[in-house]
XYZ file of C-alpha atoms in Angstrom:
740
model
C 95.968 129.294 93.039
C 91.934 130.657 92.578
C 91.798 131.063 96.216
C 95.347 133.501 96.178
C 95.121 137.354 94.745
C 97.430 138.071 91.767
C 99.838 140.973 91.286
C 102.219 141.332 88.620
C 105.229 143.713 87.748
C 108.830 144.042 86.927
C 111.059 144.103 89.649
C 112.970 147.385 90.381
C 114.463 147.117 93.905
C 115.696 144.262 96.302
C 115.398 145.688 99.773
C 116.318 142.136 101.539
C 117.760 138.761 100.340
C 118.051 135.806 102.734
C 120.709 133.573 100.813
C 119.942 130.935 103.100
C 116.598 130.319 103.006
C 115.444 132.814 100.075
C 113.231 135.239 101.878
C 112.909 138.209 100.317
C 111.523 142.114 100.704
C 111.154 143.424 97.063
C 109.552 146.041 94.912
C 107.804 145.576 92.307
C 106.776 147.999 89.089
C 103.315 147.302 88.050
C 102.388 148.061 84.384
C 100.381 151.236 85.073
C 103.364 152.441 87.068
C 102.046 151.731 90.492
C 104.947 150.566 93.161
C 104.477 147.261 95.068
C 106.040 146.210 98.338
C 106.554 142.435 98.694
C 107.548 139.621 100.667
C 108.083 135.923 100.605
C 110.124 132.903 99.656
C 111.970 134.561 96.233
C 115.505 132.819 96.022
C 118.074 134.424 93.598
C 116.433 137.220 92.134
C 117.512 139.430 89.591
C 116.538 143.245 89.215
C 114.390 143.808 85.637
C 112.709 140.271 86.491
C 109.032 139.786 85.532
C 107.186 138.490 88.075
C 103.623 136.890 89.082
C 103.023 136.794 92.515
C 100.388 134.584 94.269
C 99.507 135.632 97.735
C 97.627 137.958 99.447
C 97.604 141.786 100.490
C 97.988 142.422 103.939
C 98.765 145.931 106.292
C 102.072 146.032 108.416
C 101.623 147.532 111.366
C 105.010 149.373 110.960
C 105.440 149.747 106.873
C 101.801 149.498 105.590
C 99.913 147.581 103.283
C 101.826 145.231 101.233
C 101.751 141.816 99.420
C 102.512 138.651 100.710
C 103.292 135.975 98.502
C 102.983 132.644 99.010
C 103.852 131.115 95.609
C 105.728 132.870 92.304
C 106.721 132.822 88.871
C 109.334 134.659 87.084
C 109.737 135.191 83.276
C 112.645 136.899 81.367
C 112.388 140.682 80.509
C 111.900 140.728 76.977
C 112.247 145.132 77.030
C 115.726 146.302 76.511
C 115.692 148.994 79.665
C 114.291 145.243 81.739
C 117.046 143.307 79.992
C 120.105 145.704 80.984
C 118.738 146.326 84.388
C 118.739 142.263 84.825
C 122.159 141.897 83.298
C 123.511 144.556 85.578
C 121.802 143.636 88.187
C 125.301 141.408 89.331
C 123.577 138.051 88.960
C 126.452 137.648 86.284
C 129.852 138.561 87.255
C 132.160 140.224 84.808
C 128.641 142.295 83.918
C 128.242 145.482 85.185
C 125.279 148.022 84.284
C 127.064 149.740 81.252
C 128.635 146.445 79.620
C 124.663 145.470 80.810
C 123.417 148.389 78.412
C 125.348 147.610 75.603
C 124.430 143.917 75.408
C 121.199 144.810 75.586
C 120.886 147.202 72.819
C 122.816 145.355 70.760
C 120.697 142.152 70.539
C 117.861 143.117 72.056
C 115.331 140.140 72.626
C 117.603 137.696 71.416
C 119.938 138.407 74.487
C 119.016 135.784 76.146
C 119.334 132.952 73.227
C 122.692 134.522 72.358
C 124.047 134.197 76.111
C 122.832 130.618 75.605
C 123.632 129.505 72.405
C 125.937 131.503 70.080
C 127.861 133.258 73.270
C 131.147 134.197 70.811
C 128.336 137.171 68.909
C 129.064 138.612 72.040
C 132.440 139.706 70.776
C 131.083 142.001 68.536
C 130.934 144.446 71.644
C 134.156 146.283 72.212
C 136.118 144.827 75.119
C 134.249 141.518 74.945
C 137.046 139.080 73.970
C 136.059 135.308 73.503
C 136.926 133.900 76.528
C 135.360 136.532 78.530
C 132.218 135.810 76.392
C 132.388 132.071 77.239
C 132.966 132.984 80.536
C 129.918 135.173 80.626
C 127.724 131.870 78.650
C 128.765 129.664 81.605
C 127.777 131.683 83.880
C 124.660 132.524 82.438
C 123.353 128.508 81.726
C 124.691 127.379 84.767
C 122.394 130.286 86.585
C 119.366 129.148 84.490
C 119.967 125.502 85.646
C 120.228 126.402 88.630
C 116.915 128.439 89.077
C 115.059 125.307 87.603
C 116.736 122.986 90.441
C 115.692 125.967 93.054
C 112.037 125.499 91.652
C 111.755 122.083 91.934
C 112.880 122.435 95.256
C 111.122 125.070 96.516
C 107.844 122.881 94.441
C 108.788 119.732 96.967
C 108.937 121.963 99.878
C 112.627 121.720 100.380
C 115.113 124.143 101.528
C 116.525 126.539 98.570
C 120.292 126.538 100.501
C 120.434 123.171 99.079
C 120.581 124.218 95.593
C 124.627 124.828 95.443
C 125.599 121.913 96.906
C 123.254 119.676 94.796
C 124.397 121.636 91.746
C 128.330 121.101 92.326
C 127.744 117.481 92.785
C 125.049 116.779 90.583
C 124.735 119.446 87.603
C 122.076 119.711 85.424
C 120.810 115.841 85.658
C 120.287 117.043 89.750
C 116.272 116.734 89.476
C 116.631 113.433 87.483
C 118.436 112.396 90.332
C 116.091 113.393 93.308
C 113.083 111.668 91.485
C 114.884 108.657 91.452
C 116.049 108.262 94.460
C 115.074 111.099 96.748
C 117.135 109.636 99.901
C 120.579 110.483 98.118
C 119.291 113.700 100.392
C 120.262 111.985 103.641
C 124.154 111.856 102.542
C 125.976 114.161 105.143
C 127.132 116.293 102.268
C 123.670 117.919 101.934
C 123.027 117.996 105.883
C 119.312 117.229 105.605
C 117.089 115.387 107.978
C 115.189 111.841 106.933
C 111.603 113.328 107.366
C 112.573 115.613 104.284
C 113.922 113.564 101.552
C 110.875 111.065 102.808
C 108.122 113.659 102.553
C 109.982 114.272 98.921
C 110.166 110.743 98.378
C 106.457 110.555 99.279
C 105.599 113.476 97.222
C 107.126 111.387 94.348
C 104.397 108.718 94.633
C 106.398 105.787 96.570
C 105.555 103.365 98.906
C 105.774 103.560 102.899
C 106.761 100.073 103.448
C 108.721 100.050 100.041
C 112.002 98.340 100.466
C 114.159 101.488 99.019
C 112.179 103.216 101.796
C 112.989 101.217 104.608
C 116.724 100.396 103.494
C 117.134 104.620 103.286
C 115.919 104.733 106.713
C 118.273 102.005 108.327
C 121.091 103.760 106.139
C 119.785 107.305 107.405
C 119.735 105.823 111.366
C 123.199 104.306 111.209
C 124.728 107.413 109.968
C 123.083 109.209 112.392
C 124.421 107.045 115.037
C 127.747 108.158 114.007
C 127.268 111.582 114.674
C 126.662 110.489 118.326
C 130.257 109.505 118.285
C 129.910 105.700 117.748
C 131.270 103.194 115.231
C 128.851 100.812 114.987
C 125.443 100.282 116.773
C 123.580 96.969 118.616
C 121.151 95.118 115.981
C 118.922 95.627 118.883
C 119.001 99.357 119.009
C 118.758 99.691 115.269
C 115.732 98.022 114.924
C 114.204 100.184 117.787
C 115.519 103.199 116.348
C 114.765 102.347 112.671
C 110.931 101.296 113.304
C 110.395 104.646 115.360
C 111.452 106.471 112.522
C 109.872 105.052 109.278
C 106.462 104.266 111.336
C 103.328 106.802 111.530
C 100.039 106.590 111.401
C 99.781 105.646 108.263
C 101.983 102.635 107.906
C 103.482 100.664 111.271
C 107.085 98.788 110.035
C 107.493 95.767 111.945
C 110.995 95.123 113.605
C 111.341 91.790 111.087
C 111.182 94.734 108.204
C 114.378 96.268 109.753
C 115.810 93.051 109.844
C 114.987 92.252 106.343
C 116.870 95.492 105.568
C 119.503 94.578 107.060
C 120.161 91.015 105.224
C 119.733 93.022 101.776
C 122.246 95.656 102.788
C 124.429 93.499 104.271
C 124.422 91.124 100.974
C 124.941 94.445 98.726
C 128.745 95.443 101.057
C 127.286 98.625 102.440
C 126.598 97.432 105.625
C 128.803 94.684 107.776
C 127.745 92.621 110.882
C 129.671 91.208 113.163
C 130.082 89.626 116.858
C 132.304 91.933 118.637
C 133.282 93.258 121.827
C 129.860 91.181 123.635
C 127.757 92.708 120.888
C 125.983 91.914 117.803
C 127.262 95.131 115.809
C 126.292 96.498 112.827
C 128.728 98.887 110.911
C 128.684 101.235 107.822
C 131.051 99.535 105.917
C 133.464 101.945 105.463
C 133.692 102.522 109.838
C 134.395 98.881 109.670
C 136.971 98.959 107.084
C 138.713 101.713 109.446
C 138.532 100.291 112.742
C 139.601 96.869 110.924
C 142.550 98.862 109.446
C 143.554 100.411 112.415
C 143.675 97.601 114.750
C 145.480 95.488 112.151
C 148.686 98.216 111.509
C 148.574 99.528 115.012
C 149.164 96.007 116.400
C 152.034 95.600 113.966
C 153.917 99.285 114.564
C 153.358 98.048 118.330
C 155.599 94.633 118.055
C 158.311 96.902 116.098
C 161.221 97.248 118.201
C 164.099 98.743 116.719
C 167.432 98.469 117.675
C 170.455 100.556 117.618
C 174.474 99.686 117.753
C 174.607 102.416 120.749
C 172.847 102.773 124.014
C 170.292 105.025 122.851
C 169.703 105.814 126.816
C 173.559 107.098 127.008
C 173.233 109.241 123.848
C 170.243 110.755 125.411
C 171.526 111.870 128.550
C 174.427 113.296 126.440
C 171.928 115.140 124.501
C 170.312 116.380 127.818
C 173.566 117.773 129.064
C 174.017 119.521 126.068
C 170.711 121.371 126.344
C 171.233 121.971 129.924
C 167.575 120.243 130.315
C 166.586 117.973 133.452
C 163.897 115.039 132.586
C 162.145 113.584 135.237
C 162.128 109.673 134.827
C 158.825 109.462 133.303
C 159.553 111.765 130.204
C 162.979 110.166 129.794
C 161.112 106.698 129.423
C 158.528 108.546 126.765
C 161.246 109.852 124.598
C 163.556 106.327 124.847
C 160.118 104.654 123.778
C 159.651 107.151 121.017
C 162.684 106.167 119.233
C 162.341 102.605 120.222
C 159.045 101.463 119.591
C 157.025 101.916 115.985
C 154.173 103.433 117.611
C 154.102 104.721 121.105
C 151.470 107.409 123.335
C 152.509 110.033 125.650
C 149.953 111.769 127.590
C 149.093 113.670 130.713
C 147.137 116.617 131.834
C 148.195 120.361 132.095
C 151.685 121.196 133.659
C 152.903 117.920 133.737
C 155.529 118.853 130.841
C 153.926 117.119 127.426
C 155.793 120.086 125.862
C 158.743 119.630 127.268
C 158.817 115.653 126.265
C 158.074 116.180 122.800
C 160.882 118.323 122.529
C 163.161 116.146 124.064
C 162.051 113.626 121.322
C 162.362 115.651 118.488
C 166.146 116.380 119.429
C 166.638 112.406 119.905
C 165.113 111.822 116.377
C 167.333 114.609 114.621
C 170.455 113.046 116.633
C 169.573 109.983 115.206
C 169.289 111.287 111.510
C 165.261 110.839 111.532
C 163.418 112.903 109.737
C 160.297 114.140 111.827
C 156.783 115.441 110.466
C 154.206 117.292 112.934
C 151.207 117.354 113.037
C 147.457 118.087 114.932
C 143.894 118.143 114.071
C 143.171 121.595 113.694
C 145.285 124.870 112.237
C 145.606 126.556 115.602
C 146.857 123.421 117.283
C 149.334 123.238 114.551
C 150.590 126.720 114.818
C 150.826 126.250 118.775
C 152.434 123.102 117.925
C 154.835 124.937 115.809
C 156.001 127.736 117.834
C 156.424 125.313 120.621
C 158.876 123.237 118.905
C 160.323 125.471 116.697
C 159.596 123.823 113.651
C 156.940 123.715 110.709
C 153.174 121.536 111.908
C 150.706 120.915 109.600
C 147.254 120.289 110.168
C 146.187 116.223 109.365
C 144.529 117.272 106.682
C 147.132 119.701 105.067
C 149.807 117.003 105.571
C 147.990 114.201 103.658
C 147.021 116.963 101.049
C 143.363 116.430 100.949
C 140.912 118.128 98.380
C 137.864 117.605 96.638
C 137.369 115.013 94.323
C 134.395 113.737 92.166
C 131.275 115.426 93.043
C 132.561 117.542 96.161
C 133.541 114.453 98.237
C 137.113 114.984 100.854
C 140.231 112.475 99.074
C 143.737 112.849 100.142
C 146.698 112.920 97.748
C 148.592 110.960 100.563
C 148.127 107.149 101.364
C 149.119 103.911 100.889
C 150.106 104.327 97.123
C 151.450 107.635 97.590
C 152.581 108.001 101.286
C 154.496 110.450 103.187
C 158.305 111.128 102.621
C 159.218 111.144 106.465
C 160.959 108.631 109.235
C 158.432 109.439 112.189
C 155.004 111.036 112.492
C 154.177 113.099 115.975
C 150.624 113.498 116.259
C 149.337 116.057 118.934
C 145.778 116.755 120.557
C 144.983 112.957 119.389
C 142.081 113.059 121.352
C 140.391 115.267 118.866
C 140.731 112.636 115.835
C 138.109 110.156 114.672
C 138.990 107.142 113.361
C 138.092 108.177 109.949
C 140.724 110.669 110.013
C 143.388 108.410 111.492
C 142.755 105.805 109.589
C 143.546 108.077 106.597
C 147.076 109.138 108.586
C 147.956 105.805 109.051
C 147.514 104.327 105.741
C 149.833 107.728 104.257
C 152.723 106.615 106.404
C 155.546 105.122 104.886
C 156.809 101.574 105.656
C 159.132 101.258 108.715
C 157.962 105.060 110.066
C 157.427 105.726 113.900
C 154.344 106.791 115.142
C 153.673 109.018 118.352
C 150.338 110.046 119.637
C 150.799 113.222 122.243
C 147.196 114.392 123.903
C 145.213 114.616 127.201
C 142.602 111.296 127.125
C 140.243 113.388 129.828
C 139.685 116.025 127.806
C 136.560 115.861 125.133
C 136.480 112.864 122.710
C 136.021 113.604 118.892
C 133.542 115.137 117.276
C 133.514 112.311 114.389
C 133.046 108.515 115.706
C 134.890 106.501 117.678
C 137.221 107.215 120.782
C 140.770 106.372 119.216
C 143.569 107.729 121.951
C 141.473 105.839 125.226
C 140.862 103.123 122.903
C 144.693 102.477 122.376
C 145.485 103.530 125.704
C 142.935 101.066 127.378
C 143.939 98.102 124.793
C 147.063 97.522 126.838
C 149.063 96.959 123.183
C 150.732 100.000 123.145
C 153.566 100.834 124.659
C 151.812 104.433 127.112
C 153.800 106.932 129.195
C 151.592 109.020 131.583
C 152.909 112.253 133.104
C 151.864 112.553 136.525
C 154.049 114.728 138.234
C 152.966 118.019 138.452
C 156.235 120.659 138.025
C 157.017 123.327 140.328
C 156.692 126.343 138.051
C 152.895 124.727 136.884
C 151.940 124.571 140.529
C 152.112 128.176 140.971
C 149.420 128.365 138.318
C 145.612 127.898 139.953
C 144.292 127.323 136.581
C 146.670 124.375 136.137
C 145.809 123.133 139.893
C 142.158 123.529 139.698
C 142.284 121.410 136.108
C 143.771 118.827 138.305
C 141.755 119.339 141.215
C 138.346 119.157 138.661
C 139.389 115.750 136.897
C 139.792 114.439 139.818
C 136.049 115.162 140.747
C 137.163 118.034 143.287
C 135.362 121.426 143.274
C 137.792 124.413 142.305
C 138.714 127.060 144.565
C 138.981 130.805 143.339
C 142.089 132.399 143.690
C 142.866 135.569 145.358
C 143.014 139.293 144.044
C 146.495 138.647 142.445
C 145.382 135.017 141.052
C 144.145 133.531 137.708
C 141.602 131.715 138.287
C 138.098 133.855 139.559
C 134.751 132.325 140.044
C 131.458 135.166 139.636
C 128.521 133.877 140.758
C 125.631 134.814 137.945
C 123.120 132.054 137.445
C 120.087 133.445 134.866
C 121.215 133.729 131.329
C 120.425 137.623 131.110
C 122.833 138.291 133.829
C 125.509 136.099 132.652
C 125.677 137.476 129.873
C 125.674 140.680 130.713
C 128.471 139.857 132.789
C 130.386 137.913 130.250
C 130.090 141.064 128.455
C 131.361 143.691 130.450
C 134.202 141.393 131.415
C 135.201 141.641 127.904
C 134.352 144.929 127.220
C 135.929 146.886 130.244
C 137.038 145.022 133.658
C 139.200 142.652 131.862
C 141.038 145.487 129.331
C 141.307 147.913 132.397
C 142.628 145.769 135.483
C 144.655 143.572 133.255
C 145.674 145.221 130.698
C 143.624 142.690 127.830
C 143.474 143.739 124.139
C 139.446 142.265 124.182
C 141.017 139.848 121.093
C 143.209 138.341 123.683
C 139.995 137.220 125.529
C 138.219 134.244 124.467
C 134.276 133.320 125.688
C 133.626 129.671 125.605
C 130.057 127.970 126.387
C 129.132 124.497 126.306
C 126.273 125.505 124.052
C 125.036 127.272 120.937
C 121.471 128.040 121.368
C 121.051 126.769 125.080
C 121.242 129.463 128.034
C 124.356 131.547 127.159
C 124.744 129.866 124.084
C 127.354 130.918 121.865
C 125.002 132.671 119.592
C 123.392 135.118 122.333
C 126.707 135.949 123.576
C 127.701 136.711 120.152
C 125.103 139.118 119.698
C 126.249 140.772 122.898
C 129.969 141.137 122.581
C 129.333 142.426 118.848
C 127.361 145.058 119.750
C 129.836 145.901 122.752
C 133.100 145.320 121.076
C 132.007 146.124 117.452
C 129.253 147.681 117.205
C 127.513 149.450 114.117
C 129.281 152.368 112.574
C 128.574 154.281 109.612
C 132.475 153.779 108.978
C 131.973 150.089 108.501
C 129.950 147.699 106.046
C 128.186 145.362 106.899
C 126.441 142.516 105.651
C 123.324 140.314 107.180
C 123.292 136.518 106.256
C 120.465 134.786 107.682
C 120.413 135.470 111.524
C 124.199 137.020 111.594
C 125.248 140.400 110.718
C 129.037 140.147 109.483
C 130.764 143.650 109.888
C 134.102 145.018 109.347
C 136.448 144.189 112.288
C 134.515 141.154 113.259
C 136.389 138.250 114.965
C 135.414 135.569 112.755
C 135.979 131.061 112.611
C 135.860 129.268 109.917
C 133.335 126.538 110.465
C 134.244 123.631 107.407
C 137.140 122.657 105.773
C 137.661 124.660 102.486
C 140.457 122.771 100.879
C 140.255 125.082 97.654
C 140.065 129.141 99.368
C 142.980 130.734 98.150
C 144.972 132.830 100.703
C 148.018 134.733 100.694
C 150.709 135.803 103.405
C 150.182 139.309 104.688
C 153.837 140.263 103.501
C 152.766 138.926 99.951
C 155.631 136.238 101.080
C 153.281 133.021 100.071
C 150.132 131.818 98.793
C 148.118 129.144 98.951
C 145.311 126.989 99.233
C 142.791 125.919 102.321
C 141.215 127.362 104.753
C 139.987 124.637 107.895
C 137.442 124.391 110.397
C 138.278 126.411 114.047
C 140.665 129.123 112.039
C 139.884 132.326 113.994
C 140.144 135.560 111.564
C 138.944 139.288 111.578
C 137.226 140.948 108.813
C 138.981 143.414 107.916
C 137.097 145.083 104.508
C 133.528 144.107 103.371
C 132.879 144.778 99.434
C 129.147 145.543 98.638
C 129.433 145.934 95.353
C 131.739 142.720 94.563
C 129.614 140.977 96.953
C 132.871 139.823 99.096
C 134.873 140.211 102.324
C 138.368 140.092 102.838
C 139.683 138.320 106.325
C 142.910 138.176 107.764
C 143.735 134.700 109.477
C 146.767 135.381 111.588
C 149.350 135.521 108.486
C 146.994 134.941 105.800
C 144.676 136.931 103.827
C 141.009 135.049 101.883
C 138.766 136.228 100.243
C 135.374 135.213 100.777
C 132.245 135.847 98.012
C 129.128 136.372 99.845
C 127.938 132.888 98.682
C 130.632 131.414 100.912
C 129.001 133.127 103.865
C 127.520 129.628 105.328
C 131.727 128.874 106.426
C 131.473 131.798 108.739
C 130.608 132.613 112.101
C 131.051 134.868 114.790
C 133.608 133.852 117.425
C 133.850 136.342 120.067
C 132.745 133.224 121.901
C 132.785 129.916 120.966
C 131.850 126.509 122.124
C 134.443 124.383 124.145
C 134.287 122.061 121.331
C 135.266 124.354 118.881
C 138.307 125.576 121.078
C 139.992 122.280 122.117
C 143.559 122.210 120.668
C 143.701 125.990 120.824
C 145.191 128.206 123.968
C 144.383 131.708 124.753
C 145.885 134.747 126.921
C 142.677 134.749 128.855
C 139.512 132.472 128.731
C 135.730 133.380 130.104
C 133.510 130.395 130.502
C 129.795 131.216 130.689
C 127.844 128.468 132.483
C 124.081 129.691 133.076
C 120.424 128.080 133.628
C 119.630 126.552 130.800
C 121.516 124.357 129.415
C 120.988 120.364 128.882
C 122.617 118.508 131.204
C 124.013 116.859 128.676
C 126.625 119.566 127.979
C 127.177 119.681 131.827
C 129.949 117.135 132.054
C 133.189 117.003 133.651
C 135.498 116.574 130.891
C 133.305 120.197 129.077
C 134.701 121.770 132.010
C 137.901 120.471 132.167
C 138.826 121.137 128.624
C 137.530 124.856 128.778
C 139.640 125.519 131.771
C 142.506 123.946 130.164
C 142.170 126.385 127.138
C 143.373 129.420 129.833
C 147.213 130.600 129.620
C 147.217 133.589 132.305
C 143.493 133.953 132.937
C 140.520 131.725 133.605
C 137.082 133.316 134.577
C 134.089 131.314 135.189
C 130.759 133.250 135.203
C 128.002 130.305 136.342
C 126.262 129.415 139.278
C 127.847 127.203 142.197
C 125.131 124.372 141.505
C 126.119 123.815 137.790
C 129.842 124.329 138.424
C 129.123 121.337 140.795
C 126.936 119.317 138.524
C 129.792 119.216 135.522
C 132.561 118.676 138.494
C 130.399 115.779 139.427
C 129.361 114.291 136.097
C 132.682 111.807 135.011
C 130.389 110.885 131.738
C 133.511 110.310 129.239
C 130.452 109.690 126.568
C 130.191 105.682 126.382
C 130.880 104.868 122.479
C 130.269 101.837 121.149
C 133.150 101.097 119.488
C 135.220 97.841 118.980
C 139.063 99.033 118.462
C 140.131 98.310 121.886
C 138.594 94.379 121.468
C 140.118 94.283 117.856
C 143.977 95.400 119.478
C 143.443 92.375 121.516
C 142.406 89.371 119.211
C 144.842 87.335 118.736
C 145.734 86.252 114.608
C 145.552 82.695 113.989
């Protein structure tokens, strides 16, 4: 490091720290008392630490002279003052400044050895029980081990935010595990691309043409293929993609190398190769098993025909008369089929009476003495289904009692050996469900139970692999009722009529001033963002009496054009601006502020919640749950979020699970409904996202008011791009394979 300048000192202040990437702005106190401002990637700092920084002095135009660190070394403090500052910095929960000073003055330079090896000695200090001493020691040991892991990651050019994930799954063995197999980072749990894992492997001396590297590249290519919605990949495409991934200027990987790898992986039962659906298909084993299992069980369910000693149709007619509801012929057919067959599908667009039909099914099931459970893929969809049917509905994950198994992997308590206690499962919003989750649900159904699938196949396919609902409908093996009649009340809604027009490839028509569907012609990103913000802040609340919390902004994209990231920044500034009365916390590029609307962006089965009224508590918040930040506690490093009638606490190291939700992508909004929806369609959005089913899905999220802010050209592109997202899936083909 001779080319670098060096500064040393005690860490006296952390001005700014980004928990995601480790970037920090700090102040050091040098031995001569000089205060030094320094910047650089320095994760998980603790006040009082002795730091040695390697870098160079620069003159910042706004902040003056400061030191930019390219690398650094940390040393635990040795002085009593330094130890007290370090322990009292909040780095160990349960130790405040006063207790830190007592510990430092009592044990002096032996403090860290006692924390590591003899925690029971802490009980000499009044107020520290043996239980608390062990907890403090455990935190200190974990922190020390995580810092070693952090240093390892930094030395090898890997992001420091990986540290808690690696430590949670692998513990102190993480460094040995990575050294032995760097490609374990390609597991979806770590969210690392192949290039980073590959750079670590090459740094550690692995050959570019080694079997280990090529096998890892093939598995990564297949895993990436899942993220595009495919359950398998044709072998010719796999060979081309893997060669492209693995070849560089220093080594060319040939097609025969990839074929050899496929053979090795097949021998190790990691992949399955099969001729099906006219393709030489290569599957990751878990995808093959999911597809094969679903086809087998659902074919069996489709052949089950329940007979009754009485006329089912007569019973239903009597129930209809009692409830004073008149059902259309197709609705009646769907309700009867739900009771007659082991599996049936109800599909149709907005305003066609799916909800009324489901309620009719529930009445018939009740009269037959059948125990029904309701489920949906997201929390908001489950809440909507529950309100509609006046009975509890659960997310699929909650129904199956999801949790984290060994090493942080998702597992379900309910399954083949511990099935659900029910006679019927009614699953709504099936278009959102991928085949892995569908496999888990079907596996948990008790023998003899019926399955009713409800959804709109013209909405977006699932984010995960497969296109389950569409494949089942097209298989021709399952009883399907498609509702096509738009009921009179729904015909009065321009939202409903335009949704059907778009689905038929026709341009939407704006309403008159007293209607519910409007189009504002804007094109460039800046004007779309400005108009959307003005609508949400002033025009819609003033004209329609809407609270801004009732308005949801949707965009096809996150980053491109008027994407959700730019919209959220603008909407936050307009609807919940910075204020001395509101605490806030910066996390990466996002500022979380009291009063902000936020969304949970991944499933967390462990987070504890309680009802607002204190009547109940439980665990689990799910991807897509939307809430409001009530309070931010800076000293305690946590914030409180209210989700409908639940309250949950998030520590600052959990903030990667939240994002602002004034605007959300159409994909995230699927399964939800909002009083008013504003759809932002600016220029600069990838054509891949400008499709008919994205526009159709966005419009059908609105209950009472829909405003599109975008250009005629963009809307026309979406209406005319009938790309249903062709996916490599063989479920339909498997449903039609006759058993020998």
